[in-house]
mmCIF file of C-alpha atoms in Angstrom:
data_model
loop_
_atom_site.group_PDB
_atom_site.id
_atom_site.type_symbol
_atom_site.label_atom_id
_atom_site.label_comp_id
_atom_site.label_asym_id
_atom_site.label_seq_id
_atom_site.Cartn_x
_atom_site.Cartn_y
_atom_site.Cartn_z
ATOM 1 C CA UNK A 1 0.000 0.000 0.000
ATOM 2 C CA UNK A 2 1.331 3.420 -1.008
ATOM 3 C CA UNK A 3 1.577 5.952 1.778
ATOM 4 C CA UNK A 4 0.335 9.486 1.153
ATOM 5 C CA UNK A 5 3.516 11.189 2.312
ATOM 6 C CA UNK A 6 5.727 9.119 0.011
ATOM 7 C CA UNK A 7 3.643 10.061 -3.032
ATOM 8 C CA UNK A 8 3.558 13.699 -1.950
ATOM 9 C CA UNK A 9 7.341 13.782 -1.625
ATOM 10 C CA UNK A 10 7.678 12.490 -5.188
ATOM 11 C CA UNK A 11 5.288 15.076 -6.616
ATOM 12 C CA UNK A 12 7.067 17.924 -4.816
ATOM 13 C CA UNK A 13 10.604 16.688 -5.477
ATOM 14 C CA UNK A 14 13.032 19.217 -6.883
ATOM 15 C CA UNK A 15 13.630 16.953 -9.871
ATOM 16 C CA UNK A 16 9.916 16.991 -10.719
ATOM 17 C CA UNK A 17 9.576 20.741 -10.174
ATOM 18 C CA UNK A 18 12.460 21.399 -12.574
ATOM 19 C CA UNK A 19 10.919 18.961 -15.069
ATOM 20 C CA UNK A 20 7.549 20.720 -14.766
ATOM 21 C CA UNK A 21 9.204 24.065 -15.474
ATOM 22 C CA UNK A 22 10.915 22.539 -18.501
ATOM 23 C CA UNK A 23 7.557 21.364 -19.867
ATOM 24 C CA UNK A 24 5.959 24.770 -19.335
ATOM 25 C CA UNK A 25 8.884 26.506 -21.055
ATOM 26 C CA UNK A 26 8.866 24.027 -23.945
ATOM 27 C CA UNK A 27 5.127 24.635 -24.434
ATOM 28 C CA UNK A 28 5.676 28.406 -24.316
ATOM 29 C CA UNK A 29 3.565 28.819 -21.213
ATOM 30 C CA UNK A 30 2.185 32.237 -20.393
ATOM 31 C CA UNK A 31 2.310 34.278 -17.204
ATOM 32 C CA UNK A 32 -0.153 33.198 -14.563
ATOM 33 C CA UNK A 33 -2.291 35.236 -12.216
ATOM 34 C CA UNK A 34 0.859 36.626 -10.634
ATOM 35 C CA UNK A 35 1.861 38.001 -14.065
ATOM 36 C CA UNK A 36 5.355 36.459 -13.847
ATOM 37 C CA UNK A 37 6.527 35.427 -17.306
ATOM 38 C CA UNK A 38 8.593 32.339 -18.058
ATOM 39 C CA UNK A 39 11.600 34.581 -18.726
ATOM 40 C CA UNK A 40 11.161 36.428 -15.429
ATOM 41 C CA UNK A 41 10.781 33.171 -13.503
ATOM 42 C CA UNK A 42 13.832 31.687 -15.227
ATOM 43 C CA UNK A 43 16.072 34.632 -14.305
ATOM 44 C CA UNK A 44 16.139 33.319 -10.728
ATOM 45 C CA UNK A 45 15.104 29.752 -11.492
ATOM 46 C CA UNK A 46 16.960 27.999 -8.694
ATOM 47 C CA UNK A 47 15.626 30.341 -6.006
ATOM 48 C CA UNK A 48 12.082 30.249 -7.425
ATOM 49 C CA UNK A 49 12.051 26.437 -7.588
ATOM 50 C CA UNK A 50 13.476 26.220 -4.065
ATOM 51 C CA UNK A 51 10.759 28.582 -2.773
ATOM 52 C CA UNK A 52 7.987 26.604 -4.434
ATOM 53 C CA UNK A 53 9.453 23.357 -3.103
ATOM 54 C CA UNK A 54 9.612 24.769 0.433
ATOM 55 C CA UNK A 55 6.042 26.104 0.295
ATOM 56 C CA UNK A 56 4.663 22.830 -1.044
ATOM 57 C CA UNK A 57 6.625 20.700 1.410
ATOM 58 C CA UNK A 58 5.609 22.749 4.451
ATOM 59 C CA UNK A 59 2.002 23.161 3.340
ATOM 60 C CA UNK A 60 2.120 26.956 3.244
ATOM 61 C CA UNK A 61 1.581 27.212 -0.519
ATOM 62 C CA UNK A 62 -1.634 29.073 -1.260
ATOM 63 C CA UNK A 63 -2.697 29.210 -4.913
ATOM 64 C CA UNK A 64 -4.186 32.523 -6.047
#
């Protein structure tokens, strides 16, 4: 039986977050509600991915 926390850790892994960004960039994704473009996000990619990872892992992420 798969435990919830083990699946959650896989979804929020840094590897998967970087892969997700790569897919969005490849598909020429547009800015979201926060109006941050792919280029803007990529300028500080490591810090942005780390922040998202931290928010998801700690449960403080709040979608707009």
